[in-house]
Every structure is written in structure tokens, then in C-alpha cells.
Coordinates of C-alpha atoms in Angstrom, one line a residue:
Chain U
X1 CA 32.1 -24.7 -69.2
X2 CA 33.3 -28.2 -68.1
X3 CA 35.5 -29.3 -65.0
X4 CA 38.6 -31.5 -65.1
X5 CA 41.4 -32.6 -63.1
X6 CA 44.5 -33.0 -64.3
X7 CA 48.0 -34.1 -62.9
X8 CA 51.4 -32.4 -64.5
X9 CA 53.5 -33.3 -66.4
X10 CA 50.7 -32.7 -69.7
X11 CA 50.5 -34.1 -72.9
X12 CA 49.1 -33.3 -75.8
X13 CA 46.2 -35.4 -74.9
X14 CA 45.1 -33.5 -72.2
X15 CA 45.3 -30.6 -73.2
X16 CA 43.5 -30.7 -76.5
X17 CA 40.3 -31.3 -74.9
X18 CA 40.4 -28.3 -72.7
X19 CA 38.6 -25.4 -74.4
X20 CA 38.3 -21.8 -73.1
X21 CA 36.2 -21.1 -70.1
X22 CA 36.8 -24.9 -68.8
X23 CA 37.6 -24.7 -65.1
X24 CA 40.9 -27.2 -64.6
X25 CA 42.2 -28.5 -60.9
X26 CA 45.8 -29.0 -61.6
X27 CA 47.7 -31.5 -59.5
X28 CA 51.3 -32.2 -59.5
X29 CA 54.6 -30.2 -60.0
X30 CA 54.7 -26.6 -61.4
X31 CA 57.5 -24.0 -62.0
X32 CA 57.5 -20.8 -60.9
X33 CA 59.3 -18.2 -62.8
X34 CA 58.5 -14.6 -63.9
X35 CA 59.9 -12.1 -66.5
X36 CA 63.4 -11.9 -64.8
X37 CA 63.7 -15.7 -64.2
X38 CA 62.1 -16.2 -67.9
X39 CA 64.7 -14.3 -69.7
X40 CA 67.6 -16.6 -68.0
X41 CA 65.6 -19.8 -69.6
X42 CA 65.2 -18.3 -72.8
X43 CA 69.4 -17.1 -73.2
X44 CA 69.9 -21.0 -72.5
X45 CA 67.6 -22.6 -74.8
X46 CA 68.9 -20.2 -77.4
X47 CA 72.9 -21.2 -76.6
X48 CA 71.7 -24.6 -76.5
X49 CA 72.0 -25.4 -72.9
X50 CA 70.7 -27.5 -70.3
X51 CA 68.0 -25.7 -67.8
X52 CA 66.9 -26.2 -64.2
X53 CA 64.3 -28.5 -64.9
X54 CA 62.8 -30.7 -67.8
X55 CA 60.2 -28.4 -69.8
X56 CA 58.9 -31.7 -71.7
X57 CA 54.8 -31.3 -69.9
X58 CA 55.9 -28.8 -67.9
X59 CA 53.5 -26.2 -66.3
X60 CA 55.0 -23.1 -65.6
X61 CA 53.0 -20.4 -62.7
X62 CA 54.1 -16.6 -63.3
X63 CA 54.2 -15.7 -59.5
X64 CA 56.2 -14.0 -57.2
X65 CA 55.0 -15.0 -53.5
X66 CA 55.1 -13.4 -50.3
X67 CA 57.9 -15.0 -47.7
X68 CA 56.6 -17.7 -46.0
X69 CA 55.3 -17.8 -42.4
X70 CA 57.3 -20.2 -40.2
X71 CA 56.1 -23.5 -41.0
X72 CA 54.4 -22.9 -44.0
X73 CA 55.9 -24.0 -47.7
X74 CA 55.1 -20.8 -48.9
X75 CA 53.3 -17.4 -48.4
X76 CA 50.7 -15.7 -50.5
X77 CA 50.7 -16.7 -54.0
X78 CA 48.8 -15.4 -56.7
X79 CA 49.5 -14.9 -60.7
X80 CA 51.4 -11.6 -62.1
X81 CA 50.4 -9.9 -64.9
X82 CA 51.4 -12.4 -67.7
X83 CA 51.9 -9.7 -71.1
X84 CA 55.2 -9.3 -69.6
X85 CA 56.0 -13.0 -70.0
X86 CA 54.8 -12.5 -74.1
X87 CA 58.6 -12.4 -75.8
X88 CA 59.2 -15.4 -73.6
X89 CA 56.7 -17.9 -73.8
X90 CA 56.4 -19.0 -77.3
X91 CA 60.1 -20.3 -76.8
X92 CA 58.8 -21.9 -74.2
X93 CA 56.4 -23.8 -75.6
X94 CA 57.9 -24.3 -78.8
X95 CA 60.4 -26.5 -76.2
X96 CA 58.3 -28.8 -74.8
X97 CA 56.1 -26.6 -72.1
X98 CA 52.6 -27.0 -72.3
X99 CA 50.9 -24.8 -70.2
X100 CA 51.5 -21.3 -68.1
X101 CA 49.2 -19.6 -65.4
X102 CA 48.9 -16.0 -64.6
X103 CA 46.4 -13.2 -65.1
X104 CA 45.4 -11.2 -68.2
X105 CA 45.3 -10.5 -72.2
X106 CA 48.2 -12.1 -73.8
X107 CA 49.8 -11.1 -77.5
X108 CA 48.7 -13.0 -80.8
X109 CA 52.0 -14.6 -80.6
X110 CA 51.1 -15.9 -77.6
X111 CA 47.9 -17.1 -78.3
X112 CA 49.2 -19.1 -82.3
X113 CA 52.2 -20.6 -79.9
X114 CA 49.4 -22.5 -77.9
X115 CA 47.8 -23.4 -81.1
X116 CA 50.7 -24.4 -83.0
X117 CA 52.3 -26.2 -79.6
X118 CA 49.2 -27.5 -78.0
X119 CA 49.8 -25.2 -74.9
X120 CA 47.3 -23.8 -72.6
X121 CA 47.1 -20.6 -70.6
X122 CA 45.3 -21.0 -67.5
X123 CA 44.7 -17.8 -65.7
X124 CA 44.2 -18.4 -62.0
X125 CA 42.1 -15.5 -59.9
X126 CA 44.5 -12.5 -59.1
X127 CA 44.2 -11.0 -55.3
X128 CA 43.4 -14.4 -54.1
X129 CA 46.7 -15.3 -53.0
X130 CA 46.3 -16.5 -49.8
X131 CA 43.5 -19.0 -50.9
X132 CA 46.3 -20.3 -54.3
X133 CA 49.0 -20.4 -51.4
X134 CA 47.2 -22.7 -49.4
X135 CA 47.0 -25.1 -52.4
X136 CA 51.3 -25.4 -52.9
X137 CA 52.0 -28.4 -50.7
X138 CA 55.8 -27.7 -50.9
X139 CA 58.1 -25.0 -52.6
X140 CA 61.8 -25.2 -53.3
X141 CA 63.8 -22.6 -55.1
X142 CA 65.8 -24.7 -57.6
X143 CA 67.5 -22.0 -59.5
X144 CA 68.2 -18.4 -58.9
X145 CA 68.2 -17.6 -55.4
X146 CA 69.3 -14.0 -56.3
X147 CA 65.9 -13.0 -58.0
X148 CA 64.1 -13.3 -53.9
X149 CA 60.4 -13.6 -55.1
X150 CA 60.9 -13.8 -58.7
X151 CA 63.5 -17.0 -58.6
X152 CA 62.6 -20.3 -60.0
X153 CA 60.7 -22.6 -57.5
X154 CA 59.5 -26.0 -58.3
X155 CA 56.2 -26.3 -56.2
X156 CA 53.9 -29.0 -55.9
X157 CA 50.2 -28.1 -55.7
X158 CA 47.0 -30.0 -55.1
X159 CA 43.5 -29.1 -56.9
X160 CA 44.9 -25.8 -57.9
X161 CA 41.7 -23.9 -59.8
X162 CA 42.7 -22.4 -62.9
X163 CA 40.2 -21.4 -65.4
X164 CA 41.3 -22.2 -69.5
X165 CA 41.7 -18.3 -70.9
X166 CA 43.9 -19.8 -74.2
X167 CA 43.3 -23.1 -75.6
X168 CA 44.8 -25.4 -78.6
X169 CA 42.1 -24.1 -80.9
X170 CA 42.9 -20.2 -81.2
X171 CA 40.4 -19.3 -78.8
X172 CA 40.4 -16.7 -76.2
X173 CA 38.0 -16.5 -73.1
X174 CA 39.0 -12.6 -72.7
X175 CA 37.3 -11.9 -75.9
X176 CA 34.8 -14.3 -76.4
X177 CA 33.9 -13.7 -72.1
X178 CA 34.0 -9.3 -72.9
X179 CA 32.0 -10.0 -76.3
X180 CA 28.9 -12.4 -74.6
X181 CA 28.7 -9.4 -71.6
X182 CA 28.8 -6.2 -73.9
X183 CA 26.6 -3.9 -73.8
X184 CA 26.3 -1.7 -76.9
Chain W
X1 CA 51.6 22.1 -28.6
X2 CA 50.8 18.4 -28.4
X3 CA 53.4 15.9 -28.7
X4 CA 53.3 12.4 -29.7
X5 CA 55.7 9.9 -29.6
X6 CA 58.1 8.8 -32.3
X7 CA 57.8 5.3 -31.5
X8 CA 54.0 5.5 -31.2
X9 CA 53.3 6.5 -34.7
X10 CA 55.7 3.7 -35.9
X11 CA 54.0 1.3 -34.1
X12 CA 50.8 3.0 -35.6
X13 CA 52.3 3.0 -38.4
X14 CA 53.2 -0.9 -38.6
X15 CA 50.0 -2.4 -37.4
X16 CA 48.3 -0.4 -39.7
X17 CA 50.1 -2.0 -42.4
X18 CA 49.7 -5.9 -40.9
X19 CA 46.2 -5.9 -40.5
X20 CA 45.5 -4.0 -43.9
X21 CA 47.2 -6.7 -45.6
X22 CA 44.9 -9.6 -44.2
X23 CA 41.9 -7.8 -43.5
X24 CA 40.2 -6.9 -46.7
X25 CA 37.9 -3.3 -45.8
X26 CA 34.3 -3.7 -44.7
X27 CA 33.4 -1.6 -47.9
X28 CA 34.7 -3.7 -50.7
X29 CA 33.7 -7.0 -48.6
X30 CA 30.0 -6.5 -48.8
X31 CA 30.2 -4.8 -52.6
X32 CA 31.9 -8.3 -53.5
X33 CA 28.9 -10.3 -51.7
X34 CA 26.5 -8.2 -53.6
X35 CA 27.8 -8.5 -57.4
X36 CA 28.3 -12.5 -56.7
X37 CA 23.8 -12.4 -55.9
X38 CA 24.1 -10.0 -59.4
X39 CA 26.4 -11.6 -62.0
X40 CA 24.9 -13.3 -64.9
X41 CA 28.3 -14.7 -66.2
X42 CA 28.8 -18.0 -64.5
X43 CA 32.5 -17.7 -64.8
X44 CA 32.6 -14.3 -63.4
X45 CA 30.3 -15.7 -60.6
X46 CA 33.1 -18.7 -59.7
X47 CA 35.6 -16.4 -59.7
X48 CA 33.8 -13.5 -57.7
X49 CA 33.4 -16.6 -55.2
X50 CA 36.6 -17.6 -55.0
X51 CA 38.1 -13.6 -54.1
X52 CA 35.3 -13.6 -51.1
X53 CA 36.6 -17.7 -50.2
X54 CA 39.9 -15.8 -50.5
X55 CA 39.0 -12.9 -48.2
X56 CA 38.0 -15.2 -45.7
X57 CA 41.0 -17.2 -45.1
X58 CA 43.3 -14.3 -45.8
X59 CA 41.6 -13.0 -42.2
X60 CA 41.0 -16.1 -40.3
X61 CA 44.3 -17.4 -41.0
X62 CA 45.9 -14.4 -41.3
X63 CA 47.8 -14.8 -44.6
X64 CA 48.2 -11.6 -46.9
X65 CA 45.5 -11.2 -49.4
X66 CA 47.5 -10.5 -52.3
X67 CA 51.8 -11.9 -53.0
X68 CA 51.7 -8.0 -54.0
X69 CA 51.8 -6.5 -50.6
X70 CA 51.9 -3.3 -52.5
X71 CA 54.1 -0.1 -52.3
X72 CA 53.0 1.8 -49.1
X73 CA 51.2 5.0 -50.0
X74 CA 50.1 7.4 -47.1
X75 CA 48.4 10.5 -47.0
X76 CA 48.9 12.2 -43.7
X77 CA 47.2 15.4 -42.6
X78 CA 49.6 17.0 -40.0
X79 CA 47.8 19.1 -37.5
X80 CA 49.6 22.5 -37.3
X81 CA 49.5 22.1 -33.3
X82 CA 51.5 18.8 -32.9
X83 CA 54.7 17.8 -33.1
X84 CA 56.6 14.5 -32.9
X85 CA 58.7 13.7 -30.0
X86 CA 62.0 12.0 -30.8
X87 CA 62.4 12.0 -34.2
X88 CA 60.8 13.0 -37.6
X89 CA 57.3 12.2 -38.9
X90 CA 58.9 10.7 -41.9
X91 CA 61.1 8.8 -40.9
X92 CA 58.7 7.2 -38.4
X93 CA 56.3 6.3 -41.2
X94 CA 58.9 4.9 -42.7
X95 CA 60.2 2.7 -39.7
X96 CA 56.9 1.4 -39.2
X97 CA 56.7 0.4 -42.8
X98 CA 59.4 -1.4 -42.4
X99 CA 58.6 -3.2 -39.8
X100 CA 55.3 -4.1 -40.7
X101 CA 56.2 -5.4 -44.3
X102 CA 58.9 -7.5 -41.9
X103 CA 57.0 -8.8 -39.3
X104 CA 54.1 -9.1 -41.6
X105 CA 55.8 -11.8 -44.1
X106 CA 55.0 -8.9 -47.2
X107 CA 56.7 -9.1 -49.8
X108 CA 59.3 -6.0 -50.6
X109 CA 58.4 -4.9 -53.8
X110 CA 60.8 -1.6 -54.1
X111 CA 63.1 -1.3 -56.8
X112 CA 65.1 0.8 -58.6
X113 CA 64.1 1.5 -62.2
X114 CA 66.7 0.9 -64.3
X115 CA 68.5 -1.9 -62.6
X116 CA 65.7 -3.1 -60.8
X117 CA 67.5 -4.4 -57.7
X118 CA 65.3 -5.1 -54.8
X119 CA 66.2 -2.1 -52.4
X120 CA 65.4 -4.2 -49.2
X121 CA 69.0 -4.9 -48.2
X122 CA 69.9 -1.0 -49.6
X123 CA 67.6 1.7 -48.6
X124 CA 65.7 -0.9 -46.4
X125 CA 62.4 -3.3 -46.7
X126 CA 59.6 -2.2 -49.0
X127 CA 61.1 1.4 -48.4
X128 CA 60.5 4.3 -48.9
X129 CA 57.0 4.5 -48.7
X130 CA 55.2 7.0 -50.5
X131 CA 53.8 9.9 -48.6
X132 CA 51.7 12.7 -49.4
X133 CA 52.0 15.3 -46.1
X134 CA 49.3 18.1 -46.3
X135 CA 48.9 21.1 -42.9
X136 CA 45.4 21.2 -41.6
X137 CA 44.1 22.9 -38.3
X138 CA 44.0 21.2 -35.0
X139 CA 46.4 19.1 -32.8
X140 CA 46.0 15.6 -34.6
X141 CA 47.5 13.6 -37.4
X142 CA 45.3 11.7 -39.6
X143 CA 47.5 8.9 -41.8
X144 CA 45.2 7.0 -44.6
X145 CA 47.2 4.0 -45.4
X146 CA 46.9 1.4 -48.6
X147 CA 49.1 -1.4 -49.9
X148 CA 48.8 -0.5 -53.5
X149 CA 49.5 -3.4 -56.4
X150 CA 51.5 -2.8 -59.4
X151 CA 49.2 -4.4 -62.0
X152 CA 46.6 -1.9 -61.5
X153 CA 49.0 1.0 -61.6
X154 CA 50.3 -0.2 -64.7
X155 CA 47.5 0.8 -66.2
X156 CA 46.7 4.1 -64.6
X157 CA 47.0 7.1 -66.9
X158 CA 46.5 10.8 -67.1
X159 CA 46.7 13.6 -69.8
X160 CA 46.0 17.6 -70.1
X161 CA 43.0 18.1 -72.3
X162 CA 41.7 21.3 -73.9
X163 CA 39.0 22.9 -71.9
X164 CA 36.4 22.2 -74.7
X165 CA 36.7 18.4 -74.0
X166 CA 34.3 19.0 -71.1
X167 CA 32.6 16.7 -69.4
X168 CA 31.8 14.0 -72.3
X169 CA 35.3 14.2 -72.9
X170 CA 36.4 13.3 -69.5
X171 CA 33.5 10.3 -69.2
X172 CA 34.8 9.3 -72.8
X173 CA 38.7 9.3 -71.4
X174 CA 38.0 7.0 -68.2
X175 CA 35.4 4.4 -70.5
X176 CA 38.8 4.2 -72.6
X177 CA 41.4 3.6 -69.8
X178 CA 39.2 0.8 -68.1
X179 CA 38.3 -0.6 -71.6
X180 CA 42.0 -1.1 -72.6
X181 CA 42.8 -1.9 -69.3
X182 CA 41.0 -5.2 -69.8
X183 CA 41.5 -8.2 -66.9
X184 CA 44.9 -6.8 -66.1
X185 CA 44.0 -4.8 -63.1
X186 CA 42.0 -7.5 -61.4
X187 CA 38.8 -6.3 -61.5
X188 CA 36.6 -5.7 -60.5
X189 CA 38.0 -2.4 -59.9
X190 CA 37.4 0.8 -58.2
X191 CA 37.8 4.1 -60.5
X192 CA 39.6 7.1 -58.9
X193 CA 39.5 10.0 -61.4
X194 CA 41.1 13.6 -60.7
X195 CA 40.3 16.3 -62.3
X196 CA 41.5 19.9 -62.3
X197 CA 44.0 21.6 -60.6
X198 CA 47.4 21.1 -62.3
X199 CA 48.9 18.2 -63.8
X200 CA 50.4 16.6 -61.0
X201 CA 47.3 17.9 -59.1
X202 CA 45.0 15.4 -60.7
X203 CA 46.7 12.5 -60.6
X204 CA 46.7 12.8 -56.6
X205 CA 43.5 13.3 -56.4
X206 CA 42.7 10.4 -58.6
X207 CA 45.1 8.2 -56.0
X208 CA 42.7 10.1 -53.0
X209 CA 39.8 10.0 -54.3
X210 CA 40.5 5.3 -53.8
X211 CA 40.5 5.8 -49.9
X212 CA 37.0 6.6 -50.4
X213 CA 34.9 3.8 -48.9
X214 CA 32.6 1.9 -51.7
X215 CA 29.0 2.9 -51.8
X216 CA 29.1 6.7 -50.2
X217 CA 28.0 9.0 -52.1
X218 CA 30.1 11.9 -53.6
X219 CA 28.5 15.1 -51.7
X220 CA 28.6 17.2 -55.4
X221 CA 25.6 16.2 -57.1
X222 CA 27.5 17.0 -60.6
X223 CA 29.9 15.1 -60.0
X224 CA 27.9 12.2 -58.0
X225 CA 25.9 12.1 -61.3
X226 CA 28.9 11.9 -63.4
X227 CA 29.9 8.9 -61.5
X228 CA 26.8 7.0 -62.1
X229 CA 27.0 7.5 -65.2
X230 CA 30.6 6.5 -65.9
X231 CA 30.1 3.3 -63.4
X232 CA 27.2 2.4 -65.8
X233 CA 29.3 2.8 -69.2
X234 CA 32.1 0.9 -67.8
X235 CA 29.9 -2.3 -66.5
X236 CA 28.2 -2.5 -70.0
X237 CA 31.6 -2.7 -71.4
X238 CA 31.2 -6.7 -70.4
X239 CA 35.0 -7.4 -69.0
X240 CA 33.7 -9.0 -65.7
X241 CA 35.6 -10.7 -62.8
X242 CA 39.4 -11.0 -63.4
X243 CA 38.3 -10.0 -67.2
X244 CA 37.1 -13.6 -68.3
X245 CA 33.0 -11.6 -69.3
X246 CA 30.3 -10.5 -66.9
X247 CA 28.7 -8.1 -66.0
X248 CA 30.6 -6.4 -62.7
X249 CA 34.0 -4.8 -63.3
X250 CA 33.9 -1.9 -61.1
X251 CA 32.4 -1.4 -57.8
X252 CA 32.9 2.3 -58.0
X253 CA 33.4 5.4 -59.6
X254 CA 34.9 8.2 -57.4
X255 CA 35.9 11.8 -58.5
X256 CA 37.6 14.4 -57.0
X257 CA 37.8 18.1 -59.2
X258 CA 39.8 21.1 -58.3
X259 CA 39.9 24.4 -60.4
X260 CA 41.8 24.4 -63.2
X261 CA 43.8 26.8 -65.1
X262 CA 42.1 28.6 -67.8
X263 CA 44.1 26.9 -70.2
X264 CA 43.6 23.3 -69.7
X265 CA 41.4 20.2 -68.3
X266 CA 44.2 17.9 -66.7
X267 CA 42.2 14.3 -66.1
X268 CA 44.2 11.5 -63.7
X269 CA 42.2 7.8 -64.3
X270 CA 43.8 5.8 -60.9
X271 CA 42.4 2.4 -60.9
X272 CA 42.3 -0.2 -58.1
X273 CA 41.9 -3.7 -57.5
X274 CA 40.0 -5.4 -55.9
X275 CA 42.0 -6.4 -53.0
X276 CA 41.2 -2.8 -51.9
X277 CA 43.8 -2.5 -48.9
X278 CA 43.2 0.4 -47.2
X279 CA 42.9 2.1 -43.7
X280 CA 42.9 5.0 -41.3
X281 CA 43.5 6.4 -38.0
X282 CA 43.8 9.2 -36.4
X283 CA 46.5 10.2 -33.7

């Protein structure tokens, strides 16, 4: 279990060396989008068109926050459930995007899409929202306004602690964490 | 007959609601210091860390816990010797959910199913809340409140089984529902299993039986055994903090039964997450 920092956009570089279990502090821009905002992306990389922001490196955060207090960039913002990203993110990745953070199991496809792509899925700590909130410097919806929570913000985060569940090799932390701590 | 105030259970009602969602309960606080002393994964350790780090600033700074605020789920035990003043107990409950998911900064998180419009600007913010009204004796009105999350609903479940399932089969059922359940409901978790009456019996007594404060013991020594034992079988199954391996992913195990029907064994498996928001008072 080794510690890195690392700034977004990421290449292929950085994220080959990251195995599962590795505790990253991400720095830089992320997206935030979940299933509603995801499907929107998806319909235009399939027509062919351009999207809200370049995916090249891109980092995207599966969280819908609270409103923010007055003052504040942003309110409480912790990871969603990620399975319901699954149908998505492959496309994603297969388009340039090289990482996503959220919370729980995700599908095989999921998991060969970060192999074949060099992608990562970081899962951050769900429930500690108000701790990940603190660590967005600045949010700013840049596309769908209409989803409230679930449109897409472009957020800018400092030493945000994510923990490597999927890495480039096939690997999964859920298993390989649930298989070390069994009890038979 | 007593009477209370409209506006005073809304105001109740919505402070209730504001502090539950910065506050995290005494009872699921020190359980969370405990299994951090406990854990033998070292992830699960870092991340059991960072949910008590989170605790802390949610209630110094005042900041919600959890971006899922929750839907608002009440129980309220209406006293058969008090009435409201000025308006129905409902809709009070439902104006002070309002205006504590408002003034709180909460997220609304109502929906409707098919089309899945937010229904804050429709049937109004976070709203309706869910409340479960039962009559009891006295002049008072007792509302347990908590914010509950979608991701640990999600993978709640509940099913009729034939009476000669019996106890192992029950214990088997609830292993099953946390072991598929995985790192999705943000463990670790408390377990709150219903069992008897009718169908929709059981699954809310299994929501009922969460409000339950960590570490009390259940005052049936059957079923406080049964606990133990299913709180043992589910920690061996090794999911850990947020599901990444260890050795804590539940707190708790809490049970509520009613008689059944001849005919069946109805079993409700409610599970909740750690951010354990709950609260009550008494009026």
C-alpha cells in the first residue's frame, strides 16, 4: 500500500504504477457527473459530437453535492454508488478518460475497460462528505444546470484522498481486500 | 385534551432535521472509535479514520455529513390525549421538513419514479417525508427522526419464507443480503431485520428496529442471541470499511419479531450506513 500525489490531467504514466490498495492525493481539475449527466456524454460521443470538456486525462467524480453554504464553493460532497455509471464508463474511457471516483463493486466490463485503457477507479470514503467537500477549492457547473445536483461541475480539488479499488492490471481491491479478511 | 402548537412541532420538526444532519449520534460515534483500536486491515483502518476526521468537521463546522441528506423517515407515536392546534400533524411534519432540508443546505433528493424529476419545485423540498403514525396512551407525541441514504436502501430486501426455514434460515437470509450487498452500503453498517407479522409488517420493523442506539442490548434473550450470532457471521465475511477488506462491517445487528401467520415466516433485512442520522424527542 503506497502513497502518491498526483495532479490531473493523467497519463498513462501515472497511472500504470498505481496498483490496488495504493492511497492517491489527487490535485487539479475533476468532473463531476452522475448517471443522468453520464448518459448525455455518452449520446454525444456516439453522434460524434463535441462535449463540455476535453476527456483526454480527464478524472471524472460520480457525486451529487449538497447546495452550498454562502461562501462556500460547494456543500457536502461524497461519491454515489458507481454500478450505476457501469453502461457508461467504458465509453468513457475508451475516449481518452483515465480515471473515475465513487464508491463500490463495479462490472467486469468495467474493470477490462481500465485494463485495456489504462484507467483507474479510485473510490473515495462514502458518508464523509463534508471532510471531500472541504477539499474542492472551486466548483462551476459547466453543463446541465437542469440536472440540480447531478449536473456537470468542473471542480478543482487539492490532496483529495482516494484509495486505487481498480487498476491497469485487472486487479480489484473489493475482492482481493474481502478475500485477505475472510473468515471461513 | 392537551394541545400543542402547529408551529411548534414544525419548528421541532426542522431542528430536528438540521442538527441530525451534522451531528452524527453519540452511539455510532464511539462504535466508530472502537473498531478503528480493532481493525487489522490497514486500509480499513485509514478509512475508518477518515469517517471519524469526517464526523468531526461535519459538527464543528457544521457541514452535512453525507451529500445524501436522505429521505425523511419519521415514526411518530401520537398520544390519544393530544391534539394539534392550527393545523394537521402531517402536514406540520412535513413543513418542518421542509424547512429544515432548506435552511439546512440538504440536498432534495425526492423524485418521481418513472420520470425522475426532482419534486422540489412540485410537491415542495425533499417532500413528502415518510411517516409511519401509530396511537399509544398518554398526552405526548414522540417523533424518531432519520435522514436515510439511498445506497443502503438499494440494497435492502425482504421475502415470505415457509415456516420450516426457521431460525437458520432467517440467520442464512441476512449473511446473504450483507454478503451481496458488498461496499455499496457504506459500511460499516447496522443490520435491522423484521421478522413476523405480515409482509409489509416486517419490513417496518426492520426500518424500526435502525433507531435503536448501537451497543443496547435487545431485552429477548432469543433474539439478543440471534443477534450475536448473525453480527459474528457477517464480520467474518471480511468486507471491512467502505468494502475495500477488514474485519468491521457492521456495528450492529438489531431484530425486531412479531407473530406470524401460520402460514408463513416473512423476513425484512433494512441495512444502514454508517452515517447513522438519527434522533428523537418527545412533545
Amino acid at each position: 500500500m503506497a502513497t502518491y500525489h498526483l495532479t490531473t490531467p493523467l497519463t498513462s504514466e501515472d497511472t500504470r504504477q498505481l496498483n490496488a490498495g495504493d492511497v492517491v492525493y489527487l490535485s487539479g481539475v475533476l468532473y463531476t457527473a452522475r448517471d443522468a449527466a453520464h448518459k448525455r456524454l455518452v449520446d454525444l460521443i456516439d453522434k460524434g459530437e463535441e462535449l463540455p470538456f476535453d476527456l483526454e486525462g480527464s478524472v471524472i467524480y460520480f457525486v451529487g453535492p449538497t447546495p452550498p453554504k454562502p461562501g462556500d464553493p460547494i456543500g457536502s460532497a461524497g461519491p454515489t454508488t458507481s454500478y450505476r455509471m457501469d453502461s457508461y464508463s467504458p465509453t468513457m474511457l475508451a475516449h481518452g478518460s483515465k480515471g473515475m471516483i465513487g464508491k463500490g463493486k463495479r462490472n467486469q466490463a468495467v474493470i477490462d475497460a481500465c485494463k485495456e485503457y489504462d484507467g483507474i477507479y479510485f473510490g473515495a470514503t462514502g458518508g464523509a462528505g463534508a471532510l471531500l467537500g472541504k477539499r474542492i477549492k472551486s466548483a462551476e457547473v459547466i453543463a446541465y444546470p437542469e440536472l440540480g445536483p447531478e449536473a456537470v461541475r468542473r471542480i478543482e480539488v487539492e490532496d483529495f484522498p482516494v484509495t486505487v479499488i481498480n487498476d491497469t492490471h485487472g486487479r480489484d481491491l473489493y475482492q482481493m481486500g474481502r478475500e485477505q479478511y475472510e473468515v471461513k | 385534551m392537551r394541545e400543542i402548537e402547529f408551529d411548534t412541532v414544525v419548528k421541532t420538526v426542522r431542528d430536528l432535521i438540521i442538527h441530525c444532519s451534522t451531528d452524527l449520534p453519540e452511539d455510532m460515534y464511539n462504535a466508530l472509535k472502537t473498531s478503528v483500536e480493532v481493525e487489522k486491515s490497514p486500509v480499513a483502518k485509514a478509512v475508518l479514520e477518515q469517517i471519524l476526521d469526517n464526523a468531526n468537521i461535519a459538527k464543528t463546522e457544521e457541514r452535512p455529513l453525507c451529500q445524501d441528506t436522505g429521505l425523511a423517515v419519521f415514526f411518530v407515536r401520537v398520544g390519544e390525549e393530544v391534539k394539534i392546534k392550527g393545523g394537521l400533524l402531517r402536514d406540520a411534519i412535513n413543513m418542518g421538513t421542509e424547512q429544515g432540508y432548506k435552511d439546512g443546505y440538504l440536498r432534495a433528493s425526492t423524485c418521481h419514479p418513472f420520470s425522475r424529476a426532482n419534486l422540489k419545485d412540485t410537491i415542495g423540498y425533499n417532500l413528502p417525508a415518510i411517516i409511519h403514525f401509530d396511537l399509544v396512551a398518554g398526552d405526548k407525541i414522540e417523533i424518531e427522526y432519520a435522514a436515510k441514504g439511498g445506497g443502503s436502501e438499494n440494497v435492502s430486501r425482504a421475502r415470505v419464507f415457509p415456516p420450516a426455514a426457521g431460525k437458520e434460515g432467517i440467520i442464512e437470509y441476512v449473511r446473504e443480503v450483507v454478503s451481496d450487498a458488498g461496499g455499496n452500503p457504506c459500511p460499516p453498517i447496522v443490520v435491522g431485520v423484521g421478522i413476523g407479522g405480515t409482509f409489509e409488517k416486517a419490513v417496518i420493523s426492520s426500518k424500526h428496529a435502525l433507531f435503536r442506539d448501537i451497543g443496547t442490548e435487545n431485552p429477548d434473550e432469543e433474539l439478543n442471541e440471534m443477534e450475536q450470532t448473525m453480527l459474528e457471521q457477517i464480520n467474518n465475511l471480511g468486507i471491512g470499511a467502505m468494502g475495500m477488506g477488514g474485519t468491521k462491517t457492521a456495528m450492529a445487528v438489531h431484530i425486531e419479531s412479531n407473530p406470524c401467520h401460520i402460514a408463513s415466516l416473512p423476513v425484512s433485512v433494512n441495512i444502514q450506513c454508517h452515517s447513522s442520522r438519527h434522533a428523537h424527542i418527545t412533545l
